[in-house]
Amino acid sequence: MNTDDTITIYDVAREAGVSMATVSRVVNGNKNVKENTRKKVLEVIDRLDYRPNAVARGLASNDNCWCCYSKYC
């Protein structure tokens, strides 16, 4: 696990014995995952209390909103 107690997709993949891509497919609801693999990944996600990082997800999907404030504008 990570030293900062944040559970990542890497931790889930390692614990489930699958690739990060497989964990990603399960989290995103992709149908191209065998049912027994999906169940194993979901069990690990539940046991570790994994929650996808919203910032990382936004960056990866390019679905983000960057707002900034400047006192000079």
JSON list of C-alpha atoms in Angstrom, two decimals:
[
{"chain": "A", "resi": 1, "resn": "MET", "atom": "CA", "xyz": [0.00, 0.00, 0.00]},
{"chain": "A", "resi": 2, "resn": "ASN", "atom": "CA", "xyz": [0.95, 3.64, -0.20]},
{"chain": "A", "resi": 3, "resn": "THR", "atom": "CA", "xyz": [2.57, 5.30, 2.76]},
{"chain": "A", "resi": 4, "resn": "ASP", "atom": "CA", "xyz": [0.00, 8.12, 2.77]},
{"chain": "A", "resi": 5, "resn": "ASP", "atom": "CA", "xyz": [-2.96, 5.72, 3.24]},
{"chain": "A", "resi": 6, "resn": "THR", "atom": "CA", "xyz": [-4.54, 6.71, -0.07]},
{"chain": "A", "resi": 7, "resn": "ILE", "atom": "CA", "xyz": [-5.68, 3.61, -1.93]},
{"chain": "A", "resi": 8, "resn": "THR", "atom": "CA", "xyz": [-4.89, 3.87, -5.63]},
{"chain": "A", "resi": 9, "resn": "ILE", "atom": "CA", "xyz": [-5.73, 1.90, -8.74]},
{"chain": "A", "resi": 10, "resn": "TYR", "atom": "CA", "xyz": [-2.23, 0.43, -8.47]},
{"chain": "A", "resi": 11, "resn": "ASP", "atom": "CA", "xyz": [-3.06, -1.01, -5.03]},
{"chain": "A", "resi": 12, "resn": "VAL", "atom": "CA", "xyz": [-6.32, -2.52, -6.28]},
{"chain": "A", "resi": 13, "resn": "ALA", "atom": "CA", "xyz": [-4.61, -4.08, -9.30]},
{"chain": "A", "resi": 14, "resn": "ARG", "atom": "CA", "xyz": [-1.83, -5.57, -7.17]},
{"chain": "A", "resi": 15, "resn": "GLU", "atom": "CA", "xyz": [-4.24, -6.98, -4.58]},
{"chain": "A", "resi": 16, "resn": "ALA", "atom": "CA", "xyz": [-6.55, -8.43, -7.24]},
{"chain": "A", "resi": 17, "resn": "GLY", "atom": "CA", "xyz": [-3.69, -9.81, -9.33]},
{"chain": "A", "resi": 18, "resn": "VAL", "atom": "CA", "xyz": [-4.78, -7.98, -12.47]},
{"chain": "A", "resi": 19, "resn": "SER", "atom": "CA", "xyz": [-3.53, -5.07, -14.54]},
{"chain": "A", "resi": 20, "resn": "MET", "atom": "CA", "xyz": [-4.40, -1.43, -13.92]},
{"chain": "A", "resi": 21, "resn": "ALA", "atom": "CA", "xyz": [-6.21, -1.48, -17.26]},
{"chain": "A", "resi": 22, "resn": "THR", "atom": "CA", "xyz": [-8.49, -4.26, -15.98]},
{"chain": "A", "resi": 23, "resn": "VAL", "atom": "CA", "xyz": [-9.28, -2.31, -12.81]},
{"chain": "A", "resi": 24, "resn": "SER", "atom": "CA", "xyz": [-10.01, 0.73, -14.96]},
{"chain": "A", "resi": 25, "resn": "ARG", "atom": "CA", "xyz": [-12.35, -1.30, -17.17]},
{"chain": "A", "resi": 26, "resn": "VAL", "atom": "CA", "xyz": [-14.24, -2.58, -14.13]},
{"chain": "A", "resi": 27, "resn": "VAL", "atom": "CA", "xyz": [-14.52, 0.89, -12.56]},
{"chain": "A", "resi": 28, "resn": "ASN", "atom": "CA", "xyz": [-15.74, 2.37, -15.84]},
{"chain": "A", "resi": 29, "resn": "GLY", "atom": "CA", "xyz": [-18.27, -0.42, -16.47]},
{"chain": "A", "resi": 30, "resn": "ASN", "atom": "CA", "xyz": [-16.61, -1.81, -19.59]},
{"chain": "A", "resi": 31, "resn": "LYS", "atom": "CA", "xyz": [-18.18, -5.13, -20.59]},
{"chain": "A", "resi": 32, "resn": "ASN", "atom": "CA", "xyz": [-14.87, -6.60, -21.86]},
{"chain": "A", "resi": 33, "resn": "VAL", "atom": "CA", "xyz": [-13.97, -8.16, -18.49]},
{"chain": "A", "resi": 34, "resn": "LYS", "atom": "CA", "xyz": [-14.69, -11.75, -17.52]},
{"chain": "A", "resi": 35, "resn": "GLU", "atom": "CA", "xyz": [-17.34, -11.99, -14.81]},
{"chain": "A", "resi": 36, "resn": "ASN", "atom": "CA", "xyz": [-15.09, -13.82, -12.32]},
{"chain": "A", "resi": 37, "resn": "THR", "atom": "CA", "xyz": [-12.37, -11.18, -12.81]},
{"chain": "A", "resi": 38, "resn": "ARG", "atom": "CA", "xyz": [-14.93, -8.39, -12.38]},
{"chain": "A", "resi": 39, "resn": "LYS", "atom": "CA", "xyz": [-16.15, -9.94, -9.12]},
{"chain": "A", "resi": 40, "resn": "LYS", "atom": "CA", "xyz": [-12.60, -10.32, -7.82]},
{"chain": "A", "resi": 41, "resn": "VAL", "atom": "CA", "xyz": [-11.76, -6.68, -8.61]},
{"chain": "A", "resi": 42, "resn": "LEU", "atom": "CA", "xyz": [-15.02, -5.42, -7.08]},
{"chain": "A", "resi": 43, "resn": "GLU", "atom": "CA", "xyz": [-14.34, -7.44, -3.91]},
{"chain": "A", "resi": 44, "resn": "VAL", "atom": "CA", "xyz": [-10.89, -5.86, -3.59]},
{"chain": "A", "resi": 45, "resn": "ILE", "atom": "CA", "xyz": [-12.32, -2.39, -4.27]},
{"chain": "A", "resi": 46, "resn": "ASP", "atom": "CA", "xyz": [-14.86, -2.94, -1.49]},
{"chain": "A", "resi": 47, "resn": "ARG", "atom": "CA", "xyz": [-12.33, -4.42, 0.94]},
{"chain": "A", "resi": 48, "resn": "LEU", "atom": "CA", "xyz": [-9.81, -1.62, 0.42]},
{"chain": "A", "resi": 49, "resn": "ASP", "atom": "CA", "xyz": [-12.53, 1.05, 0.25]},
{"chain": "A", "resi": 50, "resn": "TYR", "atom": "CA", "xyz": [-11.08, 2.34, -3.03]},
{"chain": "A", "resi": 51, "resn": "ARG", "atom": "CA", "xyz": [-12.52, 5.58, -4.35]},
{"chain": "A", "resi": 52, "resn": "PRO", "atom": "CA", "xyz": [-11.42, 6.89, -7.76]},
{"chain": "A", "resi": 53, "resn": "ASN", "atom": "CA", "xyz": [-9.64, 10.23, -7.60]},
{"chain": "A", "resi": 54, "resn": "ALA", "atom": "CA", "xyz": [-11.94, 12.83, -9.14]},
{"chain": "A", "resi": 55, "resn": "VAL", "atom": "CA", "xyz": [-9.06, 15.11, -10.15]},
{"chain": "A", "resi": 56, "resn": "ALA", "atom": "CA", "xyz": [-7.19, 12.29, -11.88]},
{"chain": "A", "resi": 57, "resn": "ARG", "atom": "CA", "xyz": [-10.36, 11.15, -13.57]},
{"chain": "A", "resi": 58, "resn": "GLY", "atom": "CA", "xyz": [-11.03, 14.66, -14.86]},
{"chain": "A", "resi": 59, "resn": "LEU", "atom": "CA", "xyz": [-7.50, 15.02, -16.18]},
{"chain": "A", "resi": 60, "resn": "ALA", "atom": "CA", "xyz": [-7.58, 11.62, -17.87]},
{"chain": "A", "resi": 61, "resn": "SER", "atom": "CA", "xyz": [-10.92, 12.27, -19.53]},
{"chain": "A", "resi": 62, "resn": "ASN", "atom": "CA", "xyz": [-10.04, 15.86, -20.44]},
{"chain": "A", "resi": 63, "resn": "ASP", "atom": "CA", "xyz": [-13.36, 16.75, -18.83]},
{"chain": "A", "resi": 64, "resn": "ASN", "atom": "CA", "xyz": [-12.18, 19.41, -16.47]},
{"chain": "A", "resi": 65, "resn": "CYS", "atom": "CA", "xyz": [-12.83, 23.02, -15.75]},
{"chain": "A", "resi": 66, "resn": "TRP", "atom": "CA", "xyz": [-9.92, 25.24, -14.87]},
{"chain": "A", "resi": 67, "resn": "CYS", "atom": "CA", "xyz": [-10.92, 28.33, -13.02]},
{"chain": "A", "resi": 68, "resn": "CYS", "atom": "CA", "xyz": [-8.45, 30.87, -11.86]},
{"chain": "A", "resi": 69, "resn": "TYR", "atom": "CA", "xyz": [-8.53, 34.11, -10.03]},
{"chain": "A", "resi": 70, "resn": "SER", "atom": "CA", "xyz": [-6.09, 36.92, -10.42]},
{"chain": "A", "resi": 71, "resn": "LYS", "atom": "CA", "xyz": [-6.11, 40.16, -8.55]},
{"chain": "A", "resi": 72, "resn": "TYR", "atom": "CA", "xyz": [-4.45, 41.76, -11.58]},
{"chain": "A", "resi": 73, "resn": "CYS", "atom": "CA", "xyz": [-7.36, 41.25, -14.03]}
]
